[in-house]
Coordinates of C-alpha atoms in Angstrom, one line a residue:
X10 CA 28.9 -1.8 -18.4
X11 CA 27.1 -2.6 -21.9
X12 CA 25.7 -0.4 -24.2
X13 CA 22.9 -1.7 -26.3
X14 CA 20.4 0.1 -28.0
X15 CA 21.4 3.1 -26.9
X16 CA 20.4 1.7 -23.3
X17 CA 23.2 1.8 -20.3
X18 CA 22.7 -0.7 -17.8
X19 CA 25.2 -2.8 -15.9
X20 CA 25.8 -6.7 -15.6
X21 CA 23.5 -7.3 -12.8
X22 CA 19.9 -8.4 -12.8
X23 CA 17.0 -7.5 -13.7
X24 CA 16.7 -7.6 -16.8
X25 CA 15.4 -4.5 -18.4
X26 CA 12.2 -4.8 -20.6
X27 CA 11.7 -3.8 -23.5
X28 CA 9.7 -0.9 -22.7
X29 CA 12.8 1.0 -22.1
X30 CA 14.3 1.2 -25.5
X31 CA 15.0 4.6 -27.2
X32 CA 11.7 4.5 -29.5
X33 CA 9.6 2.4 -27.1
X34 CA 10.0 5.0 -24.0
X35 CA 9.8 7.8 -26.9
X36 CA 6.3 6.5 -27.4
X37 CA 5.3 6.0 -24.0
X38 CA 6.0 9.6 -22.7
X39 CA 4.2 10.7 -25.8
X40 CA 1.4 9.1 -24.6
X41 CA 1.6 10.1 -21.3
X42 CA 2.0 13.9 -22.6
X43 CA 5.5 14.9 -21.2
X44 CA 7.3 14.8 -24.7
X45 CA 6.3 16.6 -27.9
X46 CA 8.6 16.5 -31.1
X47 CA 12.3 15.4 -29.2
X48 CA 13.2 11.7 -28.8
X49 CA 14.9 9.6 -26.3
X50 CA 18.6 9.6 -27.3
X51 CA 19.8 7.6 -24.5
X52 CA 18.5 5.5 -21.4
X53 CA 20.9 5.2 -18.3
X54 CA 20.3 2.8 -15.1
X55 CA 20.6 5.9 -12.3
X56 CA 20.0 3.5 -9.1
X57 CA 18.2 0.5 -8.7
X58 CA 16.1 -0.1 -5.6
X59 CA 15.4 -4.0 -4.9
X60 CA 11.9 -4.2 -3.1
X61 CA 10.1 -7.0 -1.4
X62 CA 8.0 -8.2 -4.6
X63 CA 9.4 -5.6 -7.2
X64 CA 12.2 -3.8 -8.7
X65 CA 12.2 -0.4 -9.0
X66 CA 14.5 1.3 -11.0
X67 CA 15.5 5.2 -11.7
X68 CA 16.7 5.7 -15.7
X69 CA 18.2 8.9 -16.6
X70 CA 17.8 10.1 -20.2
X71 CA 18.7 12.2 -22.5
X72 CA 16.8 13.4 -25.5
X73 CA 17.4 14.4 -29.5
X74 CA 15.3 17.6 -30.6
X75 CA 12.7 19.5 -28.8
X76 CA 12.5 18.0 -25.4
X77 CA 11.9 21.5 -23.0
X78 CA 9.9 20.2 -20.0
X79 CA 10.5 16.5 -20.6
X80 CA 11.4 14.8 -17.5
X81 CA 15.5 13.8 -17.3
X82 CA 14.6 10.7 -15.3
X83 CA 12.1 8.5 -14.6
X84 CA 10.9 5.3 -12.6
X85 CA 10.5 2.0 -13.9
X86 CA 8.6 -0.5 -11.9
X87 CA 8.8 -4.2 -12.4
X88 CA 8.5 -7.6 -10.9
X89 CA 10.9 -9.2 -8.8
X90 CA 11.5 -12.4 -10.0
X91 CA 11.1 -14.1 -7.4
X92 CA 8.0 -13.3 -6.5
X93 CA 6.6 -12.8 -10.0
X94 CA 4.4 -15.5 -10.2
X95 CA 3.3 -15.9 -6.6
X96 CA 2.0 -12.2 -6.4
X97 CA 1.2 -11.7 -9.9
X98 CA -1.9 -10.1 -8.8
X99 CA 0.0 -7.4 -7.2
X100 CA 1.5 -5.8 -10.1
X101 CA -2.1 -6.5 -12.1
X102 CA -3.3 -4.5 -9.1
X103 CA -1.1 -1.8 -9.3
X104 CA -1.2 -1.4 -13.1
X105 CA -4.9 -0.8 -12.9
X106 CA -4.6 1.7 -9.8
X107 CA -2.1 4.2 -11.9
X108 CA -4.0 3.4 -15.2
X109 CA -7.4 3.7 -14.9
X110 CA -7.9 5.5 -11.0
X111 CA -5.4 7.6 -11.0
X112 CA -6.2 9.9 -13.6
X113 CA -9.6 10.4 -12.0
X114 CA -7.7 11.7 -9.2
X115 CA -7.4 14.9 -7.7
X116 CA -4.0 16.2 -8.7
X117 CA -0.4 15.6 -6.5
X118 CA -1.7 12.8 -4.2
X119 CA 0.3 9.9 -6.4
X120 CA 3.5 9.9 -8.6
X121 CA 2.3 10.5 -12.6
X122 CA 1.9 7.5 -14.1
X123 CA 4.0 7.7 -18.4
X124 CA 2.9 4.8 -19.2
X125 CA 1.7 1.1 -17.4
X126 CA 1.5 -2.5 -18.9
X127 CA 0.1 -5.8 -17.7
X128 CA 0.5 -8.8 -19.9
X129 CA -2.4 -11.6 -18.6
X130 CA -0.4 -14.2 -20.8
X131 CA 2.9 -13.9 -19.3
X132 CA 2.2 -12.0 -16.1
X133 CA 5.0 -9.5 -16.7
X134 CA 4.2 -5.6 -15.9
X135 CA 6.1 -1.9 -16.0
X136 CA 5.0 1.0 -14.7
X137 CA 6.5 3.9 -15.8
X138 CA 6.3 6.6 -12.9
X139 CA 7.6 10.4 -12.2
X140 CA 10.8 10.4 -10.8
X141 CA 10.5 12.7 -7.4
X142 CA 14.2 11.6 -6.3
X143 CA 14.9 15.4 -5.8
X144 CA 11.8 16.8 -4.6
X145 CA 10.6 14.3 -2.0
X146 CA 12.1 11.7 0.5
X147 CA 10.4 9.4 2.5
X148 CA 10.1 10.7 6.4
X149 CA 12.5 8.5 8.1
X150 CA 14.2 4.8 7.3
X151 CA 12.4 1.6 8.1
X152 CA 12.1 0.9 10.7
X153 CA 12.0 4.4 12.2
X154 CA 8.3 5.9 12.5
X155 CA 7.9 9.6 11.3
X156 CA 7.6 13.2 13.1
X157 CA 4.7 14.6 14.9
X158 CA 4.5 16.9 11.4
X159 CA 5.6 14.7 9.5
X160 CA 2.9 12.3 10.5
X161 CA -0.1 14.4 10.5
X162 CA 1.1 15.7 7.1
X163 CA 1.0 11.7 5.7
X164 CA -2.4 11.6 7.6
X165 CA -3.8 14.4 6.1
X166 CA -2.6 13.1 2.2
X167 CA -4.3 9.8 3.1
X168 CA -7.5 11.8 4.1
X169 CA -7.7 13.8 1.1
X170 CA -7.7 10.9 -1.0
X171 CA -9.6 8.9 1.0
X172 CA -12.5 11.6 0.6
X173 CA -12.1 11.2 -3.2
X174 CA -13.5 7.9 -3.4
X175 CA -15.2 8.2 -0.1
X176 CA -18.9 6.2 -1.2
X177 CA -18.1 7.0 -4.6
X178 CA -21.0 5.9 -7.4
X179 CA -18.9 3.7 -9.0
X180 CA -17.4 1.8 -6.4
X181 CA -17.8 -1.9 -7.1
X182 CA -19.1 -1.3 -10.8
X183 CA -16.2 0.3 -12.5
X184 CA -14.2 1.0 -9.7
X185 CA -12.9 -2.2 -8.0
X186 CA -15.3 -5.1 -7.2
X187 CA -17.5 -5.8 -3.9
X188 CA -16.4 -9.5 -2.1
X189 CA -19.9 -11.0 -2.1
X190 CA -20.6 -12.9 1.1
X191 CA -19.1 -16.4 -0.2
X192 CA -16.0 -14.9 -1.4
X193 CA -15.1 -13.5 2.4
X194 CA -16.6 -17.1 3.9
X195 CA -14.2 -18.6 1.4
X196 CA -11.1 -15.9 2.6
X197 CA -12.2 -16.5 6.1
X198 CA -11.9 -20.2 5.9
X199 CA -8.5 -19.7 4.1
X200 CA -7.4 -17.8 6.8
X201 CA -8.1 -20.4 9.1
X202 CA -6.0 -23.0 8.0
X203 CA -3.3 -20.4 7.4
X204 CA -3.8 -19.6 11.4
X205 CA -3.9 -23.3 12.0
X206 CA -0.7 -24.1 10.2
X207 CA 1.3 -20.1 11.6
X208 CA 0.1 -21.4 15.1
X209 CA 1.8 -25.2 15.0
X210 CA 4.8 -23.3 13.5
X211 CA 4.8 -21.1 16.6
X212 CA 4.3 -23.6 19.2
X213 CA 4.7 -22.1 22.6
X214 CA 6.1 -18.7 21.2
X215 CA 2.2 -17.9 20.8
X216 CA 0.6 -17.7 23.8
X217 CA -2.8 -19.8 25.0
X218 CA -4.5 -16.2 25.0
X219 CA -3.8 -14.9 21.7
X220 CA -4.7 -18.4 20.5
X221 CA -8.1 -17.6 22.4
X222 CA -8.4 -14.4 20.5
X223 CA -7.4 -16.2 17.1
X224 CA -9.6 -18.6 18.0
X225 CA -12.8 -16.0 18.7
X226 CA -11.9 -14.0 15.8
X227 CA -12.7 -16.6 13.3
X228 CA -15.6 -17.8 14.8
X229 CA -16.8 -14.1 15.0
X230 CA -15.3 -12.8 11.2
X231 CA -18.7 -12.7 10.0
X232 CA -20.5 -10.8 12.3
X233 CA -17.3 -8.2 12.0
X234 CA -18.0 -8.4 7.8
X235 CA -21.6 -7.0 8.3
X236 CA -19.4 -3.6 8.5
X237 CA -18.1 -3.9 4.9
X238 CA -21.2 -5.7 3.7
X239 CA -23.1 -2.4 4.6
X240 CA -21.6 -0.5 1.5
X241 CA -21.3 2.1 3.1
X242 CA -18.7 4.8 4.3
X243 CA -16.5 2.8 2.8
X244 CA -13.5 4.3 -0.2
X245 CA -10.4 2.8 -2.2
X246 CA -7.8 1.4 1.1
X247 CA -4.0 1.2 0.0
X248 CA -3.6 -2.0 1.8
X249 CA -0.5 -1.3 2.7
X250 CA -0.5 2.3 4.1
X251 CA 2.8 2.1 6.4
X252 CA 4.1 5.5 6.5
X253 CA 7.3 4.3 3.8
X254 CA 4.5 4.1 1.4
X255 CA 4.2 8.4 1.6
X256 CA 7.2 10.6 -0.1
X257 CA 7.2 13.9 1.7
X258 CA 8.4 17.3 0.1
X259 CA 12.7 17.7 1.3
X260 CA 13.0 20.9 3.0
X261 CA 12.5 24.1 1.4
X262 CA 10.4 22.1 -1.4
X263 CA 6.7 23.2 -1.8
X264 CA 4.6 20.4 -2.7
X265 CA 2.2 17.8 -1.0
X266 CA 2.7 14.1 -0.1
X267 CA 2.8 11.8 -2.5
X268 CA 1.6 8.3 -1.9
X269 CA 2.9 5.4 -4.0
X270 CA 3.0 1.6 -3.8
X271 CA -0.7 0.8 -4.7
X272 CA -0.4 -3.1 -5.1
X273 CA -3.0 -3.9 -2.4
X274 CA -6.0 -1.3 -2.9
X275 CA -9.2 -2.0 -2.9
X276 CA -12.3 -0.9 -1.6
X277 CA -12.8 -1.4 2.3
X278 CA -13.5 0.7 5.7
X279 CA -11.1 3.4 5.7
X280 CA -9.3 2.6 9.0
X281 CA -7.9 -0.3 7.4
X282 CA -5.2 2.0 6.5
X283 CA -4.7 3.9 9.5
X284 CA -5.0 0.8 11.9
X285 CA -2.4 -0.2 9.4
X286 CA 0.1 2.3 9.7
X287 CA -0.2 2.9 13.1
X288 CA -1.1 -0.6 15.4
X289 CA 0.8 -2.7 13.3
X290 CA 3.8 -0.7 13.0
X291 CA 4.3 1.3 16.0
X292 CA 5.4 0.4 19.2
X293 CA 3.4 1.3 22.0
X294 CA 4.7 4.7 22.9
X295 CA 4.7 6.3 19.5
X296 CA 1.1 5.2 18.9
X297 CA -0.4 6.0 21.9
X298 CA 1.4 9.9 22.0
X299 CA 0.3 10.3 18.3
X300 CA -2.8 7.9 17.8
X301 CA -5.1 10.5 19.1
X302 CA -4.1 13.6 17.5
X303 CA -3.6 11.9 13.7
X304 CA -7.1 10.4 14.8
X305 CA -9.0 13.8 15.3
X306 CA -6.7 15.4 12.0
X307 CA -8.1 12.8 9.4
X308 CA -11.5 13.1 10.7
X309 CA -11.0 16.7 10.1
X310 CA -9.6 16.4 7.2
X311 CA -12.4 14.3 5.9
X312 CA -14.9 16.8 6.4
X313 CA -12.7 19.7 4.9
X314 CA -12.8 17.5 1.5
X315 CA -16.8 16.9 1.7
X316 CA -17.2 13.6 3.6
X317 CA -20.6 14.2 5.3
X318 CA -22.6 11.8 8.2
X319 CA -19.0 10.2 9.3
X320 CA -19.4 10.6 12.9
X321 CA -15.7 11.0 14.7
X322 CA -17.9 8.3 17.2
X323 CA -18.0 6.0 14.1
X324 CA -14.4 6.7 13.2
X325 CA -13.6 5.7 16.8
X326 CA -15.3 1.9 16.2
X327 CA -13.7 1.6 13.1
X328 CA -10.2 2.1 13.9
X329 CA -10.9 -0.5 17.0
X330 CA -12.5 -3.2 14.8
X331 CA -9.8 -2.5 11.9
X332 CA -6.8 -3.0 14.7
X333 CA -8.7 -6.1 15.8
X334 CA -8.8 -7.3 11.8
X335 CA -5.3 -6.9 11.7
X336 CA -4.1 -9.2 13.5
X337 CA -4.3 -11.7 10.4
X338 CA -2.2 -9.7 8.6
X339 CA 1.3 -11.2 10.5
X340 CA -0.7 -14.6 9.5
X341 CA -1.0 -13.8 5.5
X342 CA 2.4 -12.0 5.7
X343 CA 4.0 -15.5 6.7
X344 CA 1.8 -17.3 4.5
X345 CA 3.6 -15.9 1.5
X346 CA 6.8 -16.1 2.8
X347 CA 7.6 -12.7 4.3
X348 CA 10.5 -12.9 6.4
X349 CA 10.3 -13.4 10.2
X350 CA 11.9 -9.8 11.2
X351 CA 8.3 -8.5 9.1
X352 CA 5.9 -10.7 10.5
X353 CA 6.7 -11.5 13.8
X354 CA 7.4 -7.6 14.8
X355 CA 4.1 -7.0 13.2
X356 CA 2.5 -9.4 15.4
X357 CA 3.7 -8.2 18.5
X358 CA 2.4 -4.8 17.9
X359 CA -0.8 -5.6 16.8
X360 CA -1.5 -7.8 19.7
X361 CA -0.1 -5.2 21.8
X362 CA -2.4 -2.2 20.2
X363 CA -5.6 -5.0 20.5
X364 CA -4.9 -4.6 24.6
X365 CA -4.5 -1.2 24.6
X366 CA -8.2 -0.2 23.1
X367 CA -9.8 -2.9 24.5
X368 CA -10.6 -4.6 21.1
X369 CA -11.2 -8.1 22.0
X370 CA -14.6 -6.8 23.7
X371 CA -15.8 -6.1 20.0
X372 CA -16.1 -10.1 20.1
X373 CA -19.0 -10.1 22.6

């Protein structure tokens, strides 16, 4: 152990930033209006949790002076190195989610956000985040899938914040930015020699008929992105909505779900999430006993929180055509160098939830 600073940490990487000394962090929670006249005394490494493209870390600390209602741990976000550079973009993304849309955000549906830094010269980040260790767990480990409850309760958190953004007035001005029709030719076209490149990798491990449907889908992509192109029903997607993206309150804890993990949002049809979480990550029995039901509470949901003219008809066709869109995702996943157990698992659901509703008849 070494003591520096009056920061504890061990040996072992990463290397904390400089965000997380005594005055710094005494500043930062300041700012984000959890400390008054007390300081941070001392800063101790609690856990660390290694991610896919990021660290995250939980600090205990302890304070000097008046510190009542100060939290006694926090989360620290930061890149993993290895992926720093490559996905630099994710924690620029992710930054920007907790500092400038979160706090225009209806209350307990993310993690409070102390304090968030993106630096465009060096590409380094932090976020700062509540600690809800104690007061919320995720619903099961990867790769198990949820409850019936505790699914419809991560359903009905995405729906209420769905429903906050849902055609929002400043969607694409000052929230997020529209892809004009040259920037999804251009992410169409890079698709397709990712596809091109996943497919000779594959060899005869993809089939001849999900080549066909590879093949139809990009001939077809932009006839499917007139439905994004309209503007309309449309809200800030997660990108990444599988269910171990949603804490949920532990037992005898009254609270609501907390979503977290915001490195992929951006404005797009809705069921890009629940396609998400559902085709792509369940195995055929789950989804098709819980599909359904989690289908009929958003849309429920949606109208409780003041979405209006959303038809649960059109919800239908969008959950289809989203399922049918992700079947690039096992494509970009290997493209950036996910690993195989991610990917490839992701790709046999998919394809398996395209047969199911019938989703290659979308293609004409």
């Amino acid at each position: 152990m070494v003591r520096d600073e009056g920061i504890v940490a061990s040996m072992t990487p990463p290397q904390l930033p400089a965000v997380v000394e005594r005055a710094r962090l005494t500043a930062a929670l300041r700012r984000g209006g959890v400390l008054d006249a007390g300081a941070v005394r001392e800063v101790k490494v609690l856990h660390q949790y290694p991610a896919m493209v990021s660290h995250v870390i939980r600090l205990g600390l302890r304070y000097v002076g008046e510190a009542a209602g100060s939290p006694h741990s926090v989360i620290l976000k930061i890149p993993n190195p290895a992926y720093a550079k490559s996905l630099a973009n994710s924690g620029r993304q992710e930054v920007a989610f907790y500092t400038r849309l979160a706090p225009n955000m209806p209350s307990h549906i993310v993690p409070r956000c102390y304090d968030g830094h993106f630096d465009e010269e060096s590409q380094d980040w932090h976020l700062l985040l509540e600690d809800l260790t104690d007061s919320h767990d995720v619903a099961a480990d990867w790769p198990l899938p949820p409850s019936r409850d505790q699914a419809m309760a991560i359903v009905t958190a995405l729906a209420r914040w769905h429903a906050s953004w849902w055609d929002h007035a400043g969607l694409g001005d000052i929230i997020g930015t529209w892809m004009r029709l040259d920037d999804t030719a251009s992410l169409i076209e890079t698709f397709a020699g990712h596809y091109d490149r996943f497919a000779d990798l594959l060899g005869d491990r993809l089939s001849e008929e999900r080549r066909t449907l590879y093949r139809r889908f990009i001939d077809k992509a932009e006839q499917l992105l007139q439905r994004y192109h309209s503007h309309r029903h449309v809200t800030i997607a997660h990108g990444d909505a599988h269910t171990w993206n949603f804490l949920l309150p532990r037992a005898g804890i009254a609270d609501a779900v907390r979503i977290f993990d915001f490195d992929h949002w951006r404005i797009n049809v809705p069921t890009h999430d629940l396609a998400y979480m559902m085709a792509t990550q369940w195995y055929p029995e789950r989804r098709q006993a819980l599909e359904r039901p989690l289908l009929n509470r958003y849309h429920e949901m949606l109208m409780a929180h003041g979405v209006s003219g959303y038809t649960r008809g059109a919800l239908d066709q969008d959950y289809r055509r989203s399922v049918l869109w992700h079947i690039t995702k096992p494509v970009w996943q290997w493209s950036i160098n996910i690993p195989p157990v991610i990917w490839w698992n992701n790709l046999e659901r998919v394809m398996m939830a395209v047969e199911d509703l019938g989703c290659e008849e979308i293609l004409g």
